[in-house]
XYZ file of C-alpha atoms in Angstrom:
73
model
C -117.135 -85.283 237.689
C -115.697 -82.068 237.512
C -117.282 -79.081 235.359
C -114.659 -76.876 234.065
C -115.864 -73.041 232.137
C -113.911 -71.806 229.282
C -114.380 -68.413 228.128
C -112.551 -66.934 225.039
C -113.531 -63.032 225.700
C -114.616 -62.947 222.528
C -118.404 -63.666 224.145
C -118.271 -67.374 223.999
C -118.065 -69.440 227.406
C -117.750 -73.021 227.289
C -119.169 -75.418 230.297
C -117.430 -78.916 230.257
C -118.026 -81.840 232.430
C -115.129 -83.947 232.654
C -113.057 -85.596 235.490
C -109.809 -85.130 236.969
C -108.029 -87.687 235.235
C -108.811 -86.478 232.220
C -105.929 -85.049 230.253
C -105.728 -81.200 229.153
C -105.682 -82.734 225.249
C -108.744 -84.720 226.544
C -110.443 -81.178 227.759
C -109.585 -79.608 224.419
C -111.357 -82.755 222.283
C -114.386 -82.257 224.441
C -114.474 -78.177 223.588
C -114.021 -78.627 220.434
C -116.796 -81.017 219.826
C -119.133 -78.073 221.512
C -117.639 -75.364 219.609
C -117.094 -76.542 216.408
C -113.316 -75.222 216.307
C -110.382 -77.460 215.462
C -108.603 -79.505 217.861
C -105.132 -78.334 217.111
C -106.479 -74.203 217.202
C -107.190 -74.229 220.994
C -104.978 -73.285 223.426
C -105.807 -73.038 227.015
C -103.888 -70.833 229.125
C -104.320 -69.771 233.340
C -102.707 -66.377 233.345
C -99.613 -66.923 231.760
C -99.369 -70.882 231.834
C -100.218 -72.733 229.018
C -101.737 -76.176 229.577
C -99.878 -78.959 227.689
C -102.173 -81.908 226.260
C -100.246 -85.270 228.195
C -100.328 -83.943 231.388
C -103.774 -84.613 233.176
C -106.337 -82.038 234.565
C -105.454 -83.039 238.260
C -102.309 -82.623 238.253
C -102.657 -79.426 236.959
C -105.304 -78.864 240.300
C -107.723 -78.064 237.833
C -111.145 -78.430 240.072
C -114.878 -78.025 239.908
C -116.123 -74.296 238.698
C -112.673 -73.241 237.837
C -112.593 -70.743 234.755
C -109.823 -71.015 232.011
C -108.898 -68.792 229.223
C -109.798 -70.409 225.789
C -107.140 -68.964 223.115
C -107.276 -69.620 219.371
C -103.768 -70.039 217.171
């Protein structure tokens, strides 16, 4: 179990537990049931990558404490 913190610099930060198999579209489902936003409206981003939904959150090396950037479209 892996706990992943989103923050949107707009003054919300999101703390997700998930695990590493998850996939990134899985991540997004699980911040948008805490946020109340729509699914298809978040993007998540690591500088200048953008994270696309199939692939999973290991293969990305996504790992406990790490901090993405929550955009909205």
């Amino acid at each position: 179990m892996t706990e992943v913190v989103c923050n949107d610099h707009l003054g919300k930060k999101v703390h997700v537990k998930c695990n590493t198999d998850d996939t990134t579209g899985d991540l997004k489902k699980l911040i948008a049931a805490q946020t109340g936003t729509c699914l298809n409206k978040i993007v998540l981003k690591k500088w200048y990558m953008v994270f696309m939904d199939h692939v999973s959150l290991g293969d990305y090396e996504i790992h406990d404490g790490m901090n993405l950037e929550l955009y909205y479209q």
